[in-house]
Coordinates of C-alpha atoms in Angstrom, one line a residue:
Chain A
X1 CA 7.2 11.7 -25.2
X2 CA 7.4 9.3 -22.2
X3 CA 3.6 7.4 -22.1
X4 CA 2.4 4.2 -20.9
X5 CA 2.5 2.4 -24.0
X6 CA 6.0 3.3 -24.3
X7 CA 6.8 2.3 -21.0
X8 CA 5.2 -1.1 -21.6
X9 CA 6.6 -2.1 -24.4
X10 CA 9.8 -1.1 -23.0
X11 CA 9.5 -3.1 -20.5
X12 CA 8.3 -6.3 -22.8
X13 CA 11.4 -5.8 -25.3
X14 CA 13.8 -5.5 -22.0
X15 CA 12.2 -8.6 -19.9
X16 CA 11.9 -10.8 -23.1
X17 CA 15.4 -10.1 -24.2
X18 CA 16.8 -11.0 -20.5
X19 CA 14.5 -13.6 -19.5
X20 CA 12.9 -15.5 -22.5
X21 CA 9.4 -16.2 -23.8
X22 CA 8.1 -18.3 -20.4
X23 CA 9.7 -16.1 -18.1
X24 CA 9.3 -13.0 -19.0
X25 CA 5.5 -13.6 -19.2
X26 CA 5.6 -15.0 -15.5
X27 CA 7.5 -12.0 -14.5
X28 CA 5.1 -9.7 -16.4
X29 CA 2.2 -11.2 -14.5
X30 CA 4.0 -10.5 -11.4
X31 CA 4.5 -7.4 -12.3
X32 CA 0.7 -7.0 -13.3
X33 CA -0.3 -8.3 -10.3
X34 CA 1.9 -6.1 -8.3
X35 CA 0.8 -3.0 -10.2
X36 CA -3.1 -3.8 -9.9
X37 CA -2.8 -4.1 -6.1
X38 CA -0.9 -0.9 -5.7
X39 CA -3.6 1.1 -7.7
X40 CA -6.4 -0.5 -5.5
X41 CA -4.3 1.0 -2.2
X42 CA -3.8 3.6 -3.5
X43 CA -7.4 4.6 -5.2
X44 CA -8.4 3.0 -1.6
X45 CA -6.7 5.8 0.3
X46 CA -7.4 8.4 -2.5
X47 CA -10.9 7.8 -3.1
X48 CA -11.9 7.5 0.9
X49 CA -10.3 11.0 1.2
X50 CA -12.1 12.5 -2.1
X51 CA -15.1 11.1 -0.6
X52 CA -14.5 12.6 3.2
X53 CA -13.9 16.3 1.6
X54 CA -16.6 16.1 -0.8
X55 CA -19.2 15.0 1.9
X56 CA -17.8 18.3 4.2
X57 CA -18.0 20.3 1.7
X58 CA -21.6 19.7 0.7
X59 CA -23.4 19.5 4.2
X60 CA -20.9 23.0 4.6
X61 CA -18.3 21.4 7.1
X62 CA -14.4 21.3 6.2
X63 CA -13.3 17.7 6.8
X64 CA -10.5 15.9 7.3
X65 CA -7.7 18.9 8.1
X66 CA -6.1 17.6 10.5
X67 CA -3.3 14.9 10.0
X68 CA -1.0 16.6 7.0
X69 CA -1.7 19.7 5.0
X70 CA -5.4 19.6 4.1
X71 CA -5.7 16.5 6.1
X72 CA -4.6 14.1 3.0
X73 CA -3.2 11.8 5.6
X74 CA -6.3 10.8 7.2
X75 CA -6.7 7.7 4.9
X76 CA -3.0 6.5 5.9
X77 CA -3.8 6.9 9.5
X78 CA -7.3 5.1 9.3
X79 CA -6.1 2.2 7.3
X80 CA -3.2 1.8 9.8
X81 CA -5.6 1.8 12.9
X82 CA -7.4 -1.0 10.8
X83 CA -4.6 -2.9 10.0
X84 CA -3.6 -3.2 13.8
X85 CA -7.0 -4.1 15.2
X86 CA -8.3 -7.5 16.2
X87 CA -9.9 -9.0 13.7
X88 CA -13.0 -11.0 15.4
X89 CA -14.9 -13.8 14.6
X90 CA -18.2 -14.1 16.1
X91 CA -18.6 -17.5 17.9
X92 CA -21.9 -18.3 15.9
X93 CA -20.1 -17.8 13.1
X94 CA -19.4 -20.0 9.9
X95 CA -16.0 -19.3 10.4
X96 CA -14.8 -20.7 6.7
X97 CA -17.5 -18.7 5.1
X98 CA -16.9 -15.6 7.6
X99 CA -13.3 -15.7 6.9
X100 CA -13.4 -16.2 2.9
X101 CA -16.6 -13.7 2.2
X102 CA -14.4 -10.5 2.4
X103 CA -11.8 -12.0 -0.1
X104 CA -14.4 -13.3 -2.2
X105 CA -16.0 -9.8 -2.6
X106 CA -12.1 -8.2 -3.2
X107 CA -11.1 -11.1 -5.9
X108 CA -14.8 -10.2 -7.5
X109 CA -13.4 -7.0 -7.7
X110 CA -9.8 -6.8 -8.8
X111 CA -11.0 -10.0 -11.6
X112 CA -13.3 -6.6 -13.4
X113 CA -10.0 -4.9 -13.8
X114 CA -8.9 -7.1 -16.7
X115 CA -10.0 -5.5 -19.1
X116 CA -10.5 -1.6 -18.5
X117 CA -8.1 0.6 -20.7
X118 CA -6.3 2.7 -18.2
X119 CA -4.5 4.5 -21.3
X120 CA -3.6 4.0 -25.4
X121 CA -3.2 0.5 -25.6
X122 CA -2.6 -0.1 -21.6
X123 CA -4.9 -2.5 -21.1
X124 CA -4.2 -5.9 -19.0
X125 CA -6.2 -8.2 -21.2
X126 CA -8.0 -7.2 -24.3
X127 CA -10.3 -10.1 -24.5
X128 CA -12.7 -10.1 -27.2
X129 CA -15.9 -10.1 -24.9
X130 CA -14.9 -7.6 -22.6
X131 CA -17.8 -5.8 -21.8
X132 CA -19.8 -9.2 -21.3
X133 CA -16.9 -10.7 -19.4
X134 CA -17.2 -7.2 -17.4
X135 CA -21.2 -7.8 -17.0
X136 CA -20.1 -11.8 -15.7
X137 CA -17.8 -10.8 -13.2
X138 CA -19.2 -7.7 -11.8
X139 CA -22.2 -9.7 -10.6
X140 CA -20.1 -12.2 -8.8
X141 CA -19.6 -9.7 -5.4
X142 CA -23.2 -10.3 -5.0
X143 CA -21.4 -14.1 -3.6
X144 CA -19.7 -12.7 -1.3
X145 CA -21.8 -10.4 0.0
X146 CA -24.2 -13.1 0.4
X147 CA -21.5 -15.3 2.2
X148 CA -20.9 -12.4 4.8
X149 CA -24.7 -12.0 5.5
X150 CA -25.5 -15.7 6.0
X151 CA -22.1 -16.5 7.9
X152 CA -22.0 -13.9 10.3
X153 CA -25.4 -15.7 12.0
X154 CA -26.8 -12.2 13.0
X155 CA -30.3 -10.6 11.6
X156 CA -28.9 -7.7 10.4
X157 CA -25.9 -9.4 8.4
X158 CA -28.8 -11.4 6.8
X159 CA -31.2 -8.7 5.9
X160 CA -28.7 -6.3 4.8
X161 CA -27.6 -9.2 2.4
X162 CA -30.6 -10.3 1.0
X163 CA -31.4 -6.4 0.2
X164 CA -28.1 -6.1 -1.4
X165 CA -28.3 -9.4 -3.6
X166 CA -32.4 -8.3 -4.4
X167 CA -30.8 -5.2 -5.7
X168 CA -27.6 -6.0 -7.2
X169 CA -30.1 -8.8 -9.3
X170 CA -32.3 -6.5 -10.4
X171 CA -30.2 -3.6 -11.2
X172 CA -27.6 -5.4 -13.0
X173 CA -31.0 -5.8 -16.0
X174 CA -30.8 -2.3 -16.2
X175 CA -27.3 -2.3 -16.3
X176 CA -26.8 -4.8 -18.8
X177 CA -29.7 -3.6 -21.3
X178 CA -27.7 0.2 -21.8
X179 CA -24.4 -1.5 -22.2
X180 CA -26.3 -3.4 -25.0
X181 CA -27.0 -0.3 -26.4
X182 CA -23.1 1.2 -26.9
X183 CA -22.9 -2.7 -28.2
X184 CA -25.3 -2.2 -30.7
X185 CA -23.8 1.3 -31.8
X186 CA -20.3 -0.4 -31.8
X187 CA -21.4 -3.2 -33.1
X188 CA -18.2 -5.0 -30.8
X189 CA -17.7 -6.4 -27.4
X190 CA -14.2 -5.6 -27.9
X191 CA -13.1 -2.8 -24.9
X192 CA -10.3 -1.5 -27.6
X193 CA -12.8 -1.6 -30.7
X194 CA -15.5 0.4 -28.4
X195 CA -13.1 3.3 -27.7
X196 CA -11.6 3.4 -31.2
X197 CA -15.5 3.9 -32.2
X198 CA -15.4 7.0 -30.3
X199 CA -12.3 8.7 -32.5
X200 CA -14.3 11.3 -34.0
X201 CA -16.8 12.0 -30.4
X202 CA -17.6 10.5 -27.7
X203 CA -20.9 8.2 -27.7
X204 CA -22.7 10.8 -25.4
X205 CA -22.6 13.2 -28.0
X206 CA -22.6 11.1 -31.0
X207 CA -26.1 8.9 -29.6
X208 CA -28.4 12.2 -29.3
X209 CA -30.8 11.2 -26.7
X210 CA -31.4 7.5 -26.7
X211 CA -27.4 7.1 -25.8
X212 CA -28.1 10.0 -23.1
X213 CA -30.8 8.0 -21.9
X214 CA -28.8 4.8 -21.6
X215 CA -25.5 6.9 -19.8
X216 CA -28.7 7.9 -16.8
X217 CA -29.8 4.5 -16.3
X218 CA -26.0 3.0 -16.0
X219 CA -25.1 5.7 -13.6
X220 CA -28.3 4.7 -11.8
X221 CA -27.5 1.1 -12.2
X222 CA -23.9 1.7 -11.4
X223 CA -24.9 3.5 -8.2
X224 CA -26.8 0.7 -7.0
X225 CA -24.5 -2.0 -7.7
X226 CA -22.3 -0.7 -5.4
X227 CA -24.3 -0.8 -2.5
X228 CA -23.9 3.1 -2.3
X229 CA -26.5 5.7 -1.2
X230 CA -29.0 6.9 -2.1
X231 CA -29.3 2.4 -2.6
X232 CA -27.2 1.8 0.5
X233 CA -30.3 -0.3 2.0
X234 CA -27.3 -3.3 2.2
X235 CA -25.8 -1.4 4.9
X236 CA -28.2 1.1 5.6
X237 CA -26.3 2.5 9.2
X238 CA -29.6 3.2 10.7
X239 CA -31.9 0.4 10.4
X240 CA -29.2 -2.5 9.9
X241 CA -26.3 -1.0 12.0
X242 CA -24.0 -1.8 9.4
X243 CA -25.6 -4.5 7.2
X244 CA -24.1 -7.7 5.8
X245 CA -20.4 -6.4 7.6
X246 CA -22.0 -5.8 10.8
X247 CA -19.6 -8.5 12.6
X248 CA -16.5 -7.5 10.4
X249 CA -13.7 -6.2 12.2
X250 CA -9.9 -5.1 11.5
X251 CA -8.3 -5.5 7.8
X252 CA -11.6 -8.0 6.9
X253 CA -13.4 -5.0 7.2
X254 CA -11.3 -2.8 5.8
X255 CA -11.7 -5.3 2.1
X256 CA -15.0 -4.8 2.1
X257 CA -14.7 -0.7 2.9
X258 CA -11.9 -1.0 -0.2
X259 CA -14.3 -3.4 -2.5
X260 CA -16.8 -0.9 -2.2
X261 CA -14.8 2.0 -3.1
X262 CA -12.6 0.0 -6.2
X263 CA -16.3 -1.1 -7.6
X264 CA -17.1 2.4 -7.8
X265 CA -13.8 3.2 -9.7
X266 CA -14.9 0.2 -11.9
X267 CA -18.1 1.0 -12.7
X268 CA -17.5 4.5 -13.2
X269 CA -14.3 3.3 -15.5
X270 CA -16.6 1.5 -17.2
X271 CA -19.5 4.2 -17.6
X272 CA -16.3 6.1 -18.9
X273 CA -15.4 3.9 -21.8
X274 CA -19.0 3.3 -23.4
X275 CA -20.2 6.6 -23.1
X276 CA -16.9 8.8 -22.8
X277 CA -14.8 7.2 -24.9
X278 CA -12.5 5.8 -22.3
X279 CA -9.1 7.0 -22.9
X280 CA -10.2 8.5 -25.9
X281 CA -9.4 12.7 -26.1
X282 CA -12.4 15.3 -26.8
X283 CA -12.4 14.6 -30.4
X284 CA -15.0 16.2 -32.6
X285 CA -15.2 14.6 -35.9
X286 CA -13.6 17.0 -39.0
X287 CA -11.9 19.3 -36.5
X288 CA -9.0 17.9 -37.4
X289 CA -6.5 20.4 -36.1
X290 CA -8.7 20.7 -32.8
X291 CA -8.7 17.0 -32.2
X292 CA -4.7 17.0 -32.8
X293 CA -4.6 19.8 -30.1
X294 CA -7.0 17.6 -27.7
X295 CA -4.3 14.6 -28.4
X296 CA -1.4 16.6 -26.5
X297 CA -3.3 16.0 -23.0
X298 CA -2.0 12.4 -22.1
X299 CA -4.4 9.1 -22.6
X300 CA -4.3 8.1 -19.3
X301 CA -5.1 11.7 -17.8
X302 CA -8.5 11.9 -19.6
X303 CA -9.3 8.2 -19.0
X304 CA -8.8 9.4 -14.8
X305 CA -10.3 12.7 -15.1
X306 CA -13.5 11.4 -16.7
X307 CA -13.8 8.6 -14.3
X308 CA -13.2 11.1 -11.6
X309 CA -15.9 13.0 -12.6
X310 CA -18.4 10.1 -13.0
X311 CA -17.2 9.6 -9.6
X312 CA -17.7 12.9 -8.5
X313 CA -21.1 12.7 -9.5
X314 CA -22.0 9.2 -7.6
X315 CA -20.7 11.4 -4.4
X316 CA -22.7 14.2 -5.2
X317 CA -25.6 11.8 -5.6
X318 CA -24.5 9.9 -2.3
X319 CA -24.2 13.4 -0.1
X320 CA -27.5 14.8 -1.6
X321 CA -30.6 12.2 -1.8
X322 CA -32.2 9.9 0.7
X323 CA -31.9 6.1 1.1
X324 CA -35.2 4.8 -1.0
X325 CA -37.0 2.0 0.6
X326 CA -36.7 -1.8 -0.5
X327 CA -40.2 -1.6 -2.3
X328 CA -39.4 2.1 -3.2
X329 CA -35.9 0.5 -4.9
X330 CA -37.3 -2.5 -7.0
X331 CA -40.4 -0.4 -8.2
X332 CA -37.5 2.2 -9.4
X333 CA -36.0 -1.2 -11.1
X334 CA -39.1 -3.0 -12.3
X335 CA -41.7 -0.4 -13.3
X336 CA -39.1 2.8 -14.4
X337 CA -35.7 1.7 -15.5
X338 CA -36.4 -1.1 -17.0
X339 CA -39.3 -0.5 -19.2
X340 CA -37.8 2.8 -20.1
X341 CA -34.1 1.0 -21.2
X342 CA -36.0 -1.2 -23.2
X343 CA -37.6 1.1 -25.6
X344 CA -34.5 3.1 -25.3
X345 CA -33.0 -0.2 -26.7
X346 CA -35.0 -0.4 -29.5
X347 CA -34.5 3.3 -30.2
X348 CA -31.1 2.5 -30.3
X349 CA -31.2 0.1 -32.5
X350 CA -33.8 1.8 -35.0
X351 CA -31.2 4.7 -34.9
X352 CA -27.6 2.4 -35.5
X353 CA -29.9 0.8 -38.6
X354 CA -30.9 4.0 -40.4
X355 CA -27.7 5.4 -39.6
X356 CA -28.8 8.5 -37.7
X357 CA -26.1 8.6 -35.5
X358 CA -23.2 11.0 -36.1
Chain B
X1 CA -54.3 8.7 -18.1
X2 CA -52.3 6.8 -16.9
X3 CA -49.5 6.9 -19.5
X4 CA -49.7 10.8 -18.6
X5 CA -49.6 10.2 -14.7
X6 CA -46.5 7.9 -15.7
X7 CA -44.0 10.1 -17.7
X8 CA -45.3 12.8 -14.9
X9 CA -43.8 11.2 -12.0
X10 CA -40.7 11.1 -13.7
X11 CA -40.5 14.8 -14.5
X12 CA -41.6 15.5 -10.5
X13 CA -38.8 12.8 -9.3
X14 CA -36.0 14.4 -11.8
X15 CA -36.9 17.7 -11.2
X16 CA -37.1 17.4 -7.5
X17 CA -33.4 15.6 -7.7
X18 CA -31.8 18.3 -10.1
X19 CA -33.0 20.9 -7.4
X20 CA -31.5 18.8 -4.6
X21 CA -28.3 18.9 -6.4
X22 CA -28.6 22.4 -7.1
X23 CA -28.6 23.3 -3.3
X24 CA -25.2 20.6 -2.5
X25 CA -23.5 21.7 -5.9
X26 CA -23.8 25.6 -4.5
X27 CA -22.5 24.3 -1.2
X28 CA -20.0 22.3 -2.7
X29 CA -18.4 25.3 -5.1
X30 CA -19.5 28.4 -2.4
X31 CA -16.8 27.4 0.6
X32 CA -17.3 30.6 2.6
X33 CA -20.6 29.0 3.2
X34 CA -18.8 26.5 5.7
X35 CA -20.2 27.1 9.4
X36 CA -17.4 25.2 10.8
X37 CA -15.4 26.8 13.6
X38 CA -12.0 25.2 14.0
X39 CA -12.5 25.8 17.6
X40 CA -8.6 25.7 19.6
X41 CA -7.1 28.3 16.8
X42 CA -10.1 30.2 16.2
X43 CA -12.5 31.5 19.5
X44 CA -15.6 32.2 19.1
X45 CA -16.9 35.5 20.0
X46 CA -19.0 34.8 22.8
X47 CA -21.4 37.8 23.8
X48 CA -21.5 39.5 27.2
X49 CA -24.7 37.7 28.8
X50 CA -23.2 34.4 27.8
X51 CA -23.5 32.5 31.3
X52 CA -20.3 30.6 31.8
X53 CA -20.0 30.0 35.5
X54 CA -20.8 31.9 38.8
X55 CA -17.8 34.2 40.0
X56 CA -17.7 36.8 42.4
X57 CA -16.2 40.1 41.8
X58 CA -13.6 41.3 43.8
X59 CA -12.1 44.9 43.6
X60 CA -8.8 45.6 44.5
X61 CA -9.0 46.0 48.1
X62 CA -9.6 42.1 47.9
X63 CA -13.4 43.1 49.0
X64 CA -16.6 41.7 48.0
X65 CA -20.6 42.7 48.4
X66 CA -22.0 39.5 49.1
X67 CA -23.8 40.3 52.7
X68 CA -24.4 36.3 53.3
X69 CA -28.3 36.6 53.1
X70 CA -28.2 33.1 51.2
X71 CA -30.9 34.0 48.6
X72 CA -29.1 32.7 46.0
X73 CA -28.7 29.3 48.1
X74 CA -32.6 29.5 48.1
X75 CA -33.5 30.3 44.6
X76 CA -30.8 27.4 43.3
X77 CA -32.7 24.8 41.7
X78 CA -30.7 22.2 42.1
X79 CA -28.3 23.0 45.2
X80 CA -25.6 24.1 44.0
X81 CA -25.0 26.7 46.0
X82 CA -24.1 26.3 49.5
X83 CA -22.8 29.3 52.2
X84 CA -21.0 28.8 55.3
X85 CA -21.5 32.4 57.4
X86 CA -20.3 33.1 60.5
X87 CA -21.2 36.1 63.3
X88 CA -18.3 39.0 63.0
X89 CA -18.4 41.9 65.6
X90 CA -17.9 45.4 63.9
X91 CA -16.8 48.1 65.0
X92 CA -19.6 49.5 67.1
X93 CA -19.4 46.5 69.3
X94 CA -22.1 44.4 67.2
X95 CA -22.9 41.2 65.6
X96 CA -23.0 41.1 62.1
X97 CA -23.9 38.1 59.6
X98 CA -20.5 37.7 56.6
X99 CA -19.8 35.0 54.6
X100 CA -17.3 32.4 56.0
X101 CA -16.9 30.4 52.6
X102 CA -19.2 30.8 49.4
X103 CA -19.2 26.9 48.2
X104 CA -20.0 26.6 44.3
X105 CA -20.5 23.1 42.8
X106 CA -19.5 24.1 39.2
X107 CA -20.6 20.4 38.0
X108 CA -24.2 20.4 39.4
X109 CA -24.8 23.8 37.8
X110 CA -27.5 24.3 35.0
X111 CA -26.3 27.6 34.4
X112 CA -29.9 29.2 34.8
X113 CA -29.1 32.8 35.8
X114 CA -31.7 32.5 39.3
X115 CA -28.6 32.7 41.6
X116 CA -27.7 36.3 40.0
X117 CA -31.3 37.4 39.7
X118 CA -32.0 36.0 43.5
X119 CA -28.9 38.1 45.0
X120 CA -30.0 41.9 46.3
X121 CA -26.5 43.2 46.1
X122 CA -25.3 41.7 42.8
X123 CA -22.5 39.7 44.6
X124 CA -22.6 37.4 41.9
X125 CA -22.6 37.8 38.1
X126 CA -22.0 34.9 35.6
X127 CA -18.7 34.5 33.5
X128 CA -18.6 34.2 30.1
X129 CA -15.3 31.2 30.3
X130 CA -16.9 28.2 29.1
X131 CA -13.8 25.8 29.5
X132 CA -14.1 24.0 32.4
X133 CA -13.2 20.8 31.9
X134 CA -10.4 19.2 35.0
X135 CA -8.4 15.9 35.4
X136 CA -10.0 15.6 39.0
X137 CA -13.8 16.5 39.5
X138 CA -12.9 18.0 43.0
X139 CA -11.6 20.6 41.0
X140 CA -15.2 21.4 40.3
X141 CA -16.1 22.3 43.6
X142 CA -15.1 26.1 44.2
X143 CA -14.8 28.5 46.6
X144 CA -16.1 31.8 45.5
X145 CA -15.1 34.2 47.5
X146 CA -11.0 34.7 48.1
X147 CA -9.6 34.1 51.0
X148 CA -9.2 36.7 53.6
X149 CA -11.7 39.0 51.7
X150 CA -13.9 41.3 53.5
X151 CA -17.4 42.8 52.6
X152 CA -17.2 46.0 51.1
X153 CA -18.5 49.3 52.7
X154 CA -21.8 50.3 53.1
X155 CA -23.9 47.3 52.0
X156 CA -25.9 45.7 54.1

């Protein structure tokens, strides 16, 4: 059966007989590197489209139907009308700053790649602390985002920035406190060790409430991370125009529109692996013969389809509620979320020591 | 209690969500629901009293029944009706008033109907074609009644 994992370590055994031990890892980065910037166009494109369809459908409009069958070439279209226009920079600008800020925000988000399990062992790097390192590093947009807002030298740049580093600050407590709790069930900060937990089901249904608890408050935190709605107060289109990437123009702007949409696929990747099991198949411990069935589906199609349903339900969220306001948004944080993950925490933790979980 | 008032503002918030969702979600899986009217391929049916534009019926002996009284010119809010008349001697030997031209200005019209109601001999009606749009806005200015056309019999 033709899988990634076989693929991969086709592709090792091949390049390392050919090339050596130095080369072949050079041209395996390459090769990483090449792959990992394909999926972001492509999930780009995809996800933008997905997005366009879903909003239609909800406020009872059809969408993009237009350019192709069912309009799936409305992405392709856009991006190429980005990619030829001007891209300005203001006159008042920082121009260093201005120019770097959008690349800052895109390396921020191709770095949390590294170590998301796409598939059974198809992982870039399975570093030991991955879901701290993933913690680390998904905190660093708030940098750019920052760097857009102060260099573009415009009120609404610098508002909508502030906003978005207050909230992606306070959210990210929330954020880290349930991933704490999967920790503490796992008992690993390992991304491999994490799924391989979930063999015989899925956290979400292993963790009774307190885990169901936890999956809420990411997908809240997740949400808001991303600078989407109902938390889009960063770019909120009618108070701040367009927020910190008011002054962007052309392909600078298109990063940030494809930052925002590759941190969603990461943080609902993420939300996938603690609480879905990642790659993992429906598994139901005992069932042995139904768990053997649930293996035929390929690795990599349930790790997608779970984290296209996560992102489903950001959308869903996105096209249904209305924007909270800034003191609305941090009383959310400071006086529901966080209070409430904390003694979910501690449940957690009374329930991994007594064992009560399945 | 304030402990109470606490856990209760989370039920009203989640509750008041879930039903938010409920309403998108049945949008989202109910597609005949979709208003949108994919307007070149598909017309809409428009009903009879839709009001268009001014036009003014002719029958097949290229004749008309607008008597040139200029009511319509007078009850036209905004002026965008103007006739020319001119003195034609009948049979009998006299003068009678006729339209010369019957100038419309499609793009000062409001579409109000007063024109229609204003005229005694219902010269005018109102068109249901709602596509007007031209490359040159002198296009807009029309001439209502066709040329060579005569006032029917027996209206005065």
């Amino acid at each position: 059966m033709i899988s990634l994992e076989g693929l991969t370590t086709l592709l090792q055994t091949w390049l390392q007989n050919t090339l050596g031990e130095p080369w072949a890892f050079a041209a395996e980065s390459v090769i990483v590197g090449i792959a990992a910037i394909t999926l972001f166009a492509f999930l780009g494109l995809a996800l933008v489209y997905m997005e366009r369809k879903v909003a239609a459908l909800m406020q009872i409009r059809l969408g993009p139907n237009r350019v192709g069958p069912k309009g799936i070439f409305q992405t392709s279209a856009d991006t190429l009308k980005l990619v030829m226009k001007e891209g300005l920079t203001p006159d008042g600008a920082d121009k260093f700053l201005f120019n770097l800020a959008p690349f800052m925000v895109m390396i921020a988000a191709m770095l949390v790649l590294a170590p998301i399990a796409f598939a059974r062992n198809f992982q870039i790097w399975d570093l030991s602390i991955g879901v701290l390192y993933v913690a680390a590093v998904s905190s660093v947009a708030v940098i750019g985002i920052l760097m857009a807002g102060w260099s573009s030298n415009n009120k609404y740049s610098l508002l909508g920035a502030m906003r978005s580093a207050a909230q992606i600050v306070s959210y990210e407590l929330s954020a880290g406190l349930s991933i704490l709790a999967i920790v503490i069930l796992t008992g690993s900060l390992r991304i491999s060790d994490i799924i391989n937990s979930q063999a015989d089901g899925w956290w979400i249904i292993k963790g009774h409430l307190p885990v169901l608890i936890a999956f809420i408050v990411f997908l809240i935190a997740v949400t808001a991370e991303t600078n989407r709605a109902p938390f889009d107060l960063a770019e909120a289109e009618s108070e701040l125009t367009a927020g910190f990437h008011t002054e962007y123009s052309g392909m600078k702007f298109a990063l940030f529109f494809l930052a925002e949409y590759i941190n969603i696929f990461i943080g609902c990747a993420i939300n996938a692996t603690l609480f879905f099991g990642g790659w993992m198949p429906f598994h139901i411990g005992g069932w042995d013969s139904f768990n053997h069935v649930m293996d035929f589906i390929p690795s990599s199609i349930w790790f997608f389809g779970k984290t296209m349903f996560l992102i489903f339900l950001i959308m869903w969220f996105r096209w249904t509620f209305p924007r909270l306001r800034v003191d609305q948004l941090l009383n959310l944080e400071w006086k529901y979320l966080l209070p409430i993950s904390m003694v979910n925490l501690l449940l957690v933790t009374f329930m991994a020591i007594m064992g009560w979980h399945l | 209690m304030f402990i109470k008032e606490y856990f209760k503002t989370i039920y009203l918030t989640v509750s008041s969500l879930l039903k938010g969702m409920k309403t998108t979600g049945y949008y989202f899986t109910h597609q005949k629901e979709i208003i949108t009217e994919q307007y070149p391929e598909v017309r809409p049916v428009l009903a009879e009293r839709f009001k268009g534009e001014v036009i003014m019926p002719h029958n097949e002996a290229n004749e008309h029944s607008c008597t040139g009284c200029q009511a319509c010119e007078i009850a036209c809010p905004n002026g965008t009706i103007k006739i020319v008349t001119k003195n034609e001697i009948n049979a009998e030997g006299k003068k009678k008033k006729a339209i010369d031209t019957f100038v419309y200005h499609l793009e000062l019209c409001t579409m109000c109907n007063l024109c229609v109601v204003a005229c005694p001999s219902d010269a005018i009606i109102m068109a249901n074609n709602y596509e007007h749009s031209v490359f040159d806005r002198r296009e807009f200015t029309k001439v209502l009644n066709n040329p060579g056309s005569k006032i029917m019999e027996g209206i005065e």
